[in-house]
PDB file of N, CA and C in Angstrom:
ATOM      1  N   MET S 120      24.651  -4.433  21.574  1.00 39.00           N
ATOM      2  CA  MET S 120      24.150  -3.864  22.778  1.00 39.00           C
ATOM      3  C   MET S 120      25.131  -3.995  23.919  1.00 39.00           C
ATOM      4  N   MET S 121      26.150  -4.807  23.754  1.00 39.00           N
ATOM      5  CA  MET S 121      27.157  -4.951  24.777  1.00 39.00           C
ATOM      6  C   MET S 121      28.285  -3.981  24.478  1.00 39.00           C
ATOM      7  N   ASN S 122      28.634  -3.146  25.445  1.00 40.00           N
ATOM      8  CA  ASN S 122      29.668  -2.150  25.256  1.00 40.00           C
ATOM      9  C   ASN S 122      30.789  -2.384  26.254  1.00 40.00           C
ATOM     10  N   GLU S 123      32.028  -2.156  25.818  1.00 39.00           N
ATOM     11  CA  GLU S 123      33.177  -2.308  26.692  1.00 39.00           C
ATOM     12  C   GLU S 123      33.321  -1.083  27.581  1.00 39.00           C
ATOM     13  N   ARG S 124      33.417  -1.286  28.882  1.00 42.00           N
ATOM     14  CA  ARG S 124      33.684  -0.240  29.875  1.00 42.00           C
ATOM     15  C   ARG S 124      33.246   1.142  29.423  1.00 42.00           C
ATOM     16  N   GLN S 125      31.978   1.322  29.316  1.00 44.00           N
ATOM     17  CA  GLN S 125      31.380   2.568  28.867  1.00 44.00           C
ATOM     18  C   GLN S 125      31.238   3.514  30.053  1.00 44.00           C
ATOM     19  N   HIS S 126      31.451   4.813  29.828  1.00 43.00           N
ATOM     20  CA  HIS S 126      31.346   5.782  30.904  1.00 43.00           C
ATOM     21  C   HIS S 126      30.639   7.015  30.382  1.00 43.00           C
ATOM     22  N   ASP S 127      29.363   7.182  30.742  1.00 47.00           N
ATOM     23  CA  ASP S 127      28.550   8.275  30.233  1.00 47.00           C
ATOM     24  C   ASP S 127      28.556   9.487  31.146  1.00 47.00           C
ATOM     25  N   ASP S 128      28.742   9.310  32.423  1.00 53.00           N
ATOM     26  CA  ASP S 128      28.613  10.382  33.398  1.00 53.00           C
ATOM     27  C   ASP S 128      29.658  10.145  34.480  1.00 53.00           C
ATOM     28  N   SER S 129      30.434  11.167  34.803  1.00 58.00           N
ATOM     29  CA  SER S 129      31.532  11.001  35.748  1.00 58.00           C
ATOM     30  C   SER S 129      31.047  10.617  37.145  1.00 58.00           C
ATOM     31  N   ARG S 130      29.782  10.846  37.463  1.00 71.00           N
ATOM     32  CA  ARG S 130      29.251  10.493  38.780  1.00 71.00           C
ATOM     33  C   ARG S 130      28.870   9.022  38.860  1.00 71.00           C
ATOM     34  N   LEU S 131      28.713   8.367  37.732  1.00 72.00           N
ATOM     35  CA  LEU S 131      28.286   6.965  37.706  1.00 72.00           C
ATOM     36  C   LEU S 131      29.460   6.072  37.334  1.00 72.00           C
ATOM     37  N   PRO S 132      29.459   4.838  37.835  1.00 81.00           N
ATOM     38  CA  PRO S 132      30.562   3.926  37.502  1.00 81.00           C
ATOM     39  C   PRO S 132      30.521   3.516  36.025  1.00 81.00           C
ATOM     40  N   ALA S 133      31.684   3.152  35.514  1.00 92.00           N
ATOM     41  CA  ALA S 133      31.764   2.628  34.154  1.00 92.00           C
ATOM     42  C   ALA S 133      31.021   1.296  34.099  1.00 92.00           C
ATOM     43  N   THR S 134      30.480   0.970  32.932  1.00 95.00           N
ATOM     44  CA  THR S 134      29.751  -0.291  32.790  1.00 95.00           C
ATOM     45  C   THR S 134      30.586  -1.293  32.005  1.00 95.00           C
ATOM     46  N   ASP S 135      30.366  -2.566  32.308  1.00 97.00           N
ATOM     47  CA  ASP S 135      31.069  -3.647  31.626  1.00 97.00           C
ATOM     48  C   ASP S 135      30.221  -4.259  30.520  1.00 97.00           C
ATOM     49  N   ALA S 136      28.898  -4.105  30.625  1.00 98.00           N
ATOM     50  CA  ALA S 136      27.980  -4.656  29.625  1.00 98.00           C
ATOM     51  C   ALA S 136      26.675  -3.879  29.696  1.00 98.00           C
ATOM     52  N   GLU S 137      25.898  -3.951  28.616  1.00 97.00           N
ATOM     53  CA  GLU S 137      24.611  -3.269  28.584  1.00 97.00           C
ATOM     54  C   GLU S 137      23.577  -4.153  27.897  1.00 97.00           C
ATOM     55  N   LEU S 138      22.365  -4.166  28.459  1.00 98.00           N
ATOM     56  CA  LEU S 138      21.237  -4.889  27.873  1.00 98.00           C
ATOM     57  C   LEU S 138      20.122  -3.889  27.585  1.00 98.00           C
ATOM     58  N   ASP S 139      19.618  -3.886  26.373  1.00 98.00           N
ATOM     59  CA  ASP S 139      18.469  -3.049  26.023  1.00 98.00           C
ATOM     60  C   ASP S 139      17.234  -3.935  26.072  1.00 98.00           C
ATOM     61  N   LEU S 140      16.462  -3.808  27.144  1.00 98.00           N
ATOM     62  CA  LEU S 140      15.281  -4.645  27.340  1.00 98.00           C
ATOM     63  C   LEU S 140      13.992  -3.851  27.196  1.00 98.00           C
ATOM     64  N   ARG S 141      14.061  -2.727  26.503  1.00 97.00           N
ATOM     65  CA  ARG S 141      12.848  -1.968  26.230  1.00 97.00           C
ATOM     66  C   ARG S 141      11.965  -2.808  25.321  1.00 97.00           C
ATOM     67  N   GLY S 142      10.700  -2.887  25.651  1.00 97.00           N
ATOM     68  CA  GLY S 142       9.767  -3.691  24.877  1.00 97.00           C
ATOM     69  C   GLY S 142       9.676  -5.138  25.319  1.00 97.00           C
ATOM     70  N   VAL S 143      10.524  -5.540  26.275  1.00 97.00           N
ATOM     71  CA  VAL S 143      10.504  -6.913  26.796  1.00 97.00           C
ATOM     72  C   VAL S 143       9.623  -6.921  28.043  1.00 97.00           C
ATOM     73  N   ILE S 144       8.653  -7.829  28.072  1.00 94.00           N
ATOM     74  CA  ILE S 144       7.687  -7.848  29.174  1.00 94.00           C
ATOM     75  C   ILE S 144       8.204  -8.643  30.382  1.00 94.00           C
ATOM     76  N   CYS S 145       7.600  -8.372  31.536  1.00 93.00           N
ATOM     77  CA  CYS S 145       7.876  -9.133  32.759  1.00 93.00           C
ATOM     78  C   CYS S 145       7.281 -10.528  32.591  1.00 93.00           C
ATOM     79  N   PRO S 146       7.913 -11.566  33.050  1.00 95.00           N
ATOM     80  CA  PRO S 146       9.159 -11.600  33.808  1.00 95.00           C
ATOM     81  C   PRO S 146      10.391 -11.790  32.937  1.00 95.00           C
ATOM     82  N   TYR S 147      10.238 -11.752  31.615  1.00 97.00           N
ATOM     83  CA  TYR S 147      11.361 -12.027  30.716  1.00 97.00           C
ATOM     84  C   TYR S 147      12.495 -11.024  30.880  1.00 97.00           C
ATOM     85  N   ASN S 148      12.167  -9.758  31.182  1.00 97.00           N
ATOM     86  CA  ASN S 148      13.230  -8.767  31.347  1.00 97.00           C
ATOM     87  C   ASN S 148      14.096  -9.098  32.574  1.00 97.00           C
ATOM     88  N   PHE S 149      13.480  -9.578  33.649  1.00 97.00           N
ATOM     89  CA  PHE S 149      14.272  -9.993  34.812  1.00 97.00           C
ATOM     90  C   PHE S 149      15.081 -11.240  34.501  1.00 97.00           C
ATOM     91  N   VAL S 150      14.475 -12.211  33.828  1.00 97.00           N
ATOM     92  CA  VAL S 150      15.189 -13.462  33.491  1.00 97.00           C
ATOM     93  C   VAL S 150      16.418 -13.146  32.648  1.00 97.00           C
ATOM     94  N   LYS S 151      16.271 -12.290  31.649  1.00 98.00           N
ATOM     95  CA  LYS S 151      17.413 -11.926  30.790  1.00 98.00           C
ATOM     96  C   LYS S 151      18.481 -11.183  31.592  1.00 98.00           C
ATOM     97  N   THR S 152      18.056 -10.319  32.511  1.00 98.00           N
ATOM     98  CA  THR S 152      19.008  -9.602  33.369  1.00 98.00           C
ATOM     99  C   THR S 152      19.762 -10.583  34.252  1.00 98.00           C
ATOM    100  N   LYS S 153      19.046 -11.505  34.878  1.00 97.00           N
ATOM    101  CA  LYS S 153      19.659 -12.498  35.767  1.00 97.00           C
ATOM    102  C   LYS S 153      20.658 -13.377  35.004  1.00 97.00           C
ATOM    103  N   LEU S 154      20.264 -13.838  33.820  1.00 97.00           N
ATOM    104  CA  LEU S 154      21.165 -14.680  33.017  1.00 97.00           C
ATOM    105  C   LEU S 154      22.433 -13.936  32.624  1.00 97.00           C
ATOM    106  N   LYS S 155      22.300 -12.657  32.274  1.00 98.00           N
ATOM    107  CA  LYS S 155      23.483 -11.868  31.911  1.00 98.00           C
ATOM    108  C   LYS S 155      24.384 -11.690  33.119  1.00 98.00           C
ATOM    109  N   LEU S 156      23.809 -11.363  34.285  1.00 97.00           N
ATOM    110  CA  LEU S 156      24.614 -11.200  35.492  1.00 97.00           C
ATOM    111  C   LEU S 156      25.380 -12.477  35.836  1.00 97.00           C
ATOM    112  N   GLU S 157      24.777 -13.636  35.571  1.00 96.00           N
ATOM    113  CA  GLU S 157      25.439 -14.911  35.864  1.00 96.00           C
ATOM    114  C   GLU S 157      26.685 -15.121  35.022  1.00 96.00           C
ATOM    115  N   THR S 158      26.783 -14.450  33.874  1.00 97.00           N
ATOM    116  CA  THR S 158      27.972 -14.592  33.010  1.00 97.00           C
ATOM    117  C   THR S 158      29.065 -13.593  33.378  1.00 97.00           C
ATOM    118  N   MET S 159      28.761 -12.678  34.281  1.00 97.00           N
ATOM    119  CA  MET S 159      29.693 -11.607  34.628  1.00 97.00           C
ATOM    120  C   MET S 159      30.459 -11.936  35.906  1.00 97.00           C
ATOM    121  N   ALA S 160      31.621 -11.299  36.063  1.00 97.00           N
ATOM    122  CA  ALA S 160      32.441 -11.497  37.255  1.00 97.00           C
ATOM    123  C   ALA S 160      31.950 -10.605  38.391  1.00 97.00           C
ATOM    124  N   ARG S 161      32.213 -11.023  39.615  1.00 96.00           N
ATOM    125  CA  ARG S 161      31.856 -10.222  40.791  1.00 96.00           C
ATOM    126  C   ARG S 161      32.463  -8.826  40.645  1.00 96.00           C
ATOM    127  N   GLY S 162      31.655  -7.803  40.921  1.00 96.00           N
ATOM    128  CA  GLY S 162      32.121  -6.423  40.861  1.00 96.00           C
ATOM    129  C   GLY S 162      31.882  -5.738  39.523  1.00 96.00           C
ATOM    130  N   GLU S 163      31.600  -6.512  38.478  1.00 97.00           N
ATOM    131  CA  GLU S 163      31.315  -5.891  37.180  1.00 97.00           C
ATOM    132  C   GLU S 163      29.944  -5.230  37.215  1.00 97.00           C
ATOM    133  N   VAL S 164      29.777  -4.224  36.345  1.00 98.00           N
ATOM    134  CA  VAL S 164      28.553  -3.429  36.331  1.00 98.00           C
ATOM    135  C   VAL S 164      27.808  -3.637  35.016  1.00 98.00           C
ATOM    136  N   LEU S 165      26.521  -3.948  35.145  1.00 98.00           N
ATOM    137  CA  LEU S 165      25.629  -4.140  34.010  1.00 98.00           C
ATOM    138  C   LEU S 165      24.664  -2.958  33.941  1.00 98.00           C
ATOM    139  N   ALA S 166      24.541  -2.358  32.765  1.00 98.00           N
ATOM    140  CA  ALA S 166      23.536  -1.323  32.533  1.00 98.00           C
ATOM    141  C   ALA S 166      22.364  -1.973  31.810  1.00 98.00           C
ATOM    142  N   VAL S 167      21.158  -1.751  32.317  1.00 98.00           N
ATOM    143  CA  VAL S 167      19.958  -2.332  31.724  1.00 98.00           C
ATOM    144  C   VAL S 167      18.988  -1.207  31.389  1.00 98.00           C
ATOM    145  N   LEU S 168      18.502  -1.193  30.143  1.00 98.00           N
ATOM    146  CA  LEU S 168      17.485  -0.236  29.732  1.00 98.00           C
ATOM    147  C   LEU S 168      16.123  -0.891  29.873  1.00 98.00           C
ATOM    148  N   LEU S 169      15.241  -0.252  30.646  1.00 98.00           N
ATOM    149  CA  LEU S 169      13.921  -0.807  30.953  1.00 98.00           C
ATOM    150  C   LEU S 169      12.827   0.201  30.667  1.00 98.00           C
ATOM    151  N   ASP S 170      11.654  -0.313  30.347  1.00 97.00           N
ATOM    152  CA  ASP S 170      10.482   0.538  30.168  1.00 97.00           C
ATOM    153  C   ASP S 170       9.976   1.007  31.523  1.00 97.00           C
ATOM    154  N   GLU S 171       9.179   2.088  31.494  1.00 95.00           N
ATOM    155  CA  GLU S 171       8.532   2.537  32.724  1.00 95.00           C
ATOM    156  C   GLU S 171       7.417   1.557  33.082  1.00 95.00           C
ATOM    157  N   GLY S 172       6.855   1.703  34.262  1.00 96.00           N
ATOM    158  CA  GLY S 172       5.788   0.808  34.699  1.00 96.00           C
ATOM    159  C   GLY S 172       6.343  -0.404  35.415  1.00 96.00           C
ATOM    160  N   ASP S 173       5.761  -1.579  35.146  1.00 96.00           N
ATOM    161  CA  ASP S 173       6.167  -2.806  35.832  1.00 96.00           C
ATOM    162  C   ASP S 173       7.665  -3.103  35.719  1.00 96.00           C
ATOM    163  N   PRO S 174       8.278  -2.961  34.527  1.00 97.00           N
ATOM    164  CA  PRO S 174       9.706  -3.300  34.448  1.00 97.00           C
ATOM    165  C   PRO S 174      10.582  -2.514  35.430  1.00 97.00           C
ATOM    166  N   ILE S 175      10.419  -1.196  35.506  1.00 97.00           N
ATOM    167  CA  ILE S 175      11.283  -0.415  36.400  1.00 97.00           C
ATOM    168  C   ILE S 175      10.917  -0.640  37.870  1.00 97.00           C
ATOM    169  N   ARG S 176       9.701  -1.053  38.139  1.00 96.00           N
ATOM    170  CA  ARG S 176       9.327  -1.376  39.521  1.00 96.00           C
ATOM    171  C   ARG S 176       9.848  -2.755  39.928  1.00 96.00           C
ATOM    172  N   ASN S 177       9.780  -3.724  39.031  1.00 97.00           N
ATOM    173  CA  ASN S 177      10.061  -5.109  39.396  1.00 97.00           C
ATOM    174  C   ASN S 177      11.516  -5.557  39.237  1.00 97.00           C
ATOM    175  N   VAL S 178      12.165  -5.176  38.137  1.00 98.00           N
ATOM    176  CA  VAL S 178      13.516  -5.696  37.875  1.00 98.00           C
ATOM    177  C   VAL S 178      14.523  -5.258  38.937  1.00 98.00           C
ATOM    178  N   PRO S 179      14.617  -3.968  39.291  1.00 98.00           N
ATOM    179  CA  PRO S 179      15.587  -3.605  40.337  1.00 98.00           C
ATOM    180  C   PRO S 179      15.336  -4.338  41.660  1.00 98.00           C
ATOM    181  N   ARG S 180      14.089  -4.455  42.057  1.00 97.00           N
ATOM    182  CA  ARG S 180      13.763  -5.158  43.300  1.00 97.00           C
ATOM    183  C   ARG S 180      14.176  -6.632  43.206  1.00 97.00           C
ATOM    184  N   SER S 181      13.909  -7.248  42.073  1.00 97.00           N
ATOM    185  CA  SER S 181      14.229  -8.665  41.906  1.00 97.00           C
ATOM    186  C   SER S 181      15.728  -8.920  41.913  1.00 97.00           C
ATOM    187  N   VAL S 182      16.525  -8.062  41.261  1.00 97.00           N
ATOM    188  CA  VAL S 182      17.980  -8.292  41.277  1.00 97.00           C
ATOM    189  C   VAL S 182      18.549  -8.055  42.674  1.00 97.00           C
ATOM    190  N   GLU S 183      17.978  -7.109  43.415  1.00 97.00           N
ATOM    191  CA  GLU S 183      18.414  -6.931  44.804  1.00 97.00           C
ATOM    192  C   GLU S 183      18.061  -8.157  45.639  1.00 97.00           C
ATOM    193  N   ASN S 184      16.897  -8.758  45.386  1.00 97.00           N
ATOM    194  CA  ASN S 184      16.519  -9.987  46.086  1.00 97.00           C
ATOM    195  C   ASN S 184      17.472 -11.133  45.770  1.00 97.00           C
ATOM    196  N   GLU S 185      18.120 -11.068  44.608  1.00 96.00           N
ATOM    197  CA  GLU S 185      19.107 -12.081  44.209  1.00 96.00           C
ATOM    198  C   GLU S 185      20.481 -11.803  44.821  1.00 96.00           C
ATOM    199  N   GLY S 186      20.620 -10.658  45.513  1.00 97.00           N
ATOM    200  CA  GLY S 186      21.880 -10.342  46.187  1.00 97.00           C
ATOM    201  C   GLY S 186      22.778  -9.364  45.459  1.00 97.00           C
ATOM    202  N   HIS S 187      22.333  -8.816  44.333  1.00 98.00           N
ATOM    203  CA  HIS S 187      23.131  -7.848  43.587  1.00 98.00           C
ATOM    204  C   HIS S 187      22.802  -6.432  44.066  1.00 98.00           C
ATOM    205  N   THR S 188      23.598  -5.455  43.643  1.00 97.00           N
ATOM    206  CA  THR S 188      23.424  -4.082  44.102  1.00 97.00           C
ATOM    207  C   THR S 188      22.988  -3.178  42.958  1.00 97.00           C
ATOM    208  N   VAL S 189      21.882  -2.474  43.150  1.00 98.00           N
ATOM    209  CA  VAL S 189      21.441  -1.463  42.185  1.00 98.00           C
ATOM    210  C   VAL S 189      22.170  -0.175  42.551  1.00 98.00           C
ATOM    211  N   LEU S 190      23.050   0.274  41.659  1.00 97.00           N
ATOM    212  CA  LEU S 190      23.874   1.449  41.923  1.00 97.00           C
ATOM    213  C   LEU S 190      23.176   2.749  41.559  1.00 97.00           C
ATOM    214  N   ALA S 191      22.363   2.712  40.509  1.00 97.00           N
ATOM    215  CA  ALA S 191      21.711   3.945  40.048  1.00 97.00           C
ATOM    216  C   ALA S 191      20.558   3.597  39.135  1.00 97.00           C
ATOM    217  N   GLN S 192      19.597   4.518  39.095  1.00 97.00           N
ATOM    218  CA  GLN S 192      18.490   4.450  38.140  1.00 97.00           C
ATOM    219  C   GLN S 192      18.343   5.854  37.579  1.00 97.00           C
ATOM    220  N   GLU S 193      18.410   5.982  36.265  1.00 95.00           N
ATOM    221  CA  GLU S 193      18.249   7.297  35.658  1.00 95.00           C
ATOM    222  C   GLU S 193      17.237   7.233  34.528  1.00 95.00           C
ATOM    223  N   ARG S 194      16.442   8.260  34.434  1.00 96.00           N
ATOM    224  CA  ARG S 194      15.441   8.339  33.371  1.00 96.00           C
ATOM    225  C   ARG S 194      16.134   8.716  32.072  1.00 96.00           C
ATOM    226  N   VAL S 195      15.807   7.986  31.003  1.00 93.00           N
ATOM    227  CA  VAL S 195      16.341   8.261  29.669  1.00 93.00           C
ATOM    228  C   VAL S 195      15.139   8.269  28.726  1.00 93.00           C
ATOM    229  N   ASP S 196      14.729   9.462  28.316  1.00 92.00           N
ATOM    230  CA  ASP S 196      13.533   9.623  27.502  1.00 92.00           C
ATOM    231  C   ASP S 196      12.334   8.967  28.208  1.00 92.00           C
ATOM    232  N   ARG S 197      11.719   7.969  27.565  1.00 92.00           N
ATOM    233  CA  ARG S 197      10.550   7.309  28.160  1.00 92.00           C
ATOM    234  C   ARG S 197      10.905   5.960  28.789  1.00 92.00           C
ATOM    235  N   SER S 198      12.189   5.775  29.091  1.00 97.00           N
ATOM    236  CA  SER S 198      12.621   4.531  29.712  1.00 97.00           C
ATOM    237  C   SER S 198      13.609   4.859  30.834  1.00 97.00           C
ATOM    238  N   TYR S 199      14.202   3.823  31.408  1.00 98.00           N
ATOM    239  CA  TYR S 199      15.150   3.988  32.502  1.00 98.00           C
ATOM    240  C   TYR S 199      16.407   3.193  32.229  1.00 98.00           C
ATOM    241  N   ARG S 200      17.538   3.719  32.688  1.00 97.00           N
ATOM    242  CA  ARG S 200      18.820   3.016  32.631  1.00 97.00           C
ATOM    243  C   ARG S 200      19.191   2.682  34.071  1.00 97.00           C
ATOM    244  N   VAL S 201      19.325   1.394  34.347  1.00 98.00           N
ATOM    245  CA  VAL S 201      19.609   0.915  35.692  1.00 98.00           C
ATOM    246  C   VAL S 201      21.005   0.296  35.698  1.00 98.00           C
ATOM    247  N   LEU S 202      21.840   0.715  36.657  1.00 98.00           N
ATOM    248  CA  LEU S 202      23.183   0.152  36.806  1.00 98.00           C
ATOM    249  C   LEU S 202      23.176  -0.837  37.954  1.00 98.00           C
ATOM    250  N   ILE S 203      23.622  -2.055  37.655  1.00 98.00           N
ATOM    251  CA  ILE S 203      23.596  -3.156  38.630  1.00 98.00           C
ATOM    252  C   ILE S 203      25.002  -3.720  38.775  1.00 98.00           C
ATOM    253  N   ARG S 204      25.496  -3.790  40.020  1.00 98.00           N
ATOM    254  CA  ARG S 204      26.803  -4.411  40.263  1.00 98.00           C
ATOM    255  C   ARG S 204      26.607  -5.870  40.638  1.00 98.00           C
ATOM    256  N   ARG S 205      27.333  -6.725  39.942  1.00 98.00           N
ATOM    257  CA  ARG S 205      27.287  -8.173  40.181  1.00 98.00           C
ATOM    258  C   ARG S 205      27.959  -8.466  41.509  1.00 98.00           C
ATOM    259  N   GLU S 206      27.255  -9.180  42.365  1.00 96.00           N
ATOM    260  CA  GLU S 206      27.806  -9.570  43.667  1.00 96.00           C
ATOM    261  C   GLU S 206      28.042 -11.069  43.675  1.00 96.00           C
ATOM    262  N   ASP S 207      28.533 -11.581  44.784  1.00 86.00           N
ATOM    263  CA  ASP S 207      28.796 -13.018  44.919  1.00 86.00           C
ATOM    264  C   ASP S 207      27.515 -13.816  44.728  1.00 86.00           C
ATOM    265  N   ASP S 208      27.676 -15.049  44.271  1.00 70.00           N
ATOM    266  CA  ASP S 208      26.521 -15.953  44.195  1.00 70.00           C
ATOM    267  C   ASP S 208      26.054 -16.263  45.600  1.00 70.00           C
ATOM    268  N   GLU S 209      24.738 -16.378  45.733  1.00 58.00           N
ATOM    269  CA  GLU S 209      24.195 -16.785  47.030  1.00 58.00           C
ATOM    270  C   GLU S 209      24.474 -18.268  47.232  1.00 58.00           C
ATOM    271  N   ILE S 210      24.703 -18.640  48.457  1.00 46.00           N
ATOM    272  CA  ILE S 210      25.028 -20.050  48.764  1.00 46.00           C
ATOM    273  C   ILE S 210      23.769 -20.786  49.141  1.00 46.00           C
TER     274      ILE S 210
END
């Protein structure tokens, strides 16, 4: 599920890693996203696949609350692909 610098659309930034969290319930999908971001360098981009409903409502908001940047959200079939840029750790 982890892909090296993947680029699907010229309008979106290349990704450094990808997590497929379809079928993973809240809050585990956010916890897994947060843990993955902690292993990444500042400025790297993580693509996360999420189910509709609570996951797409909660995970982007939660990562922004952690200080990271949600770059894009795109619908992919019955789920969403969210691009998140890793920012500095909060002090």
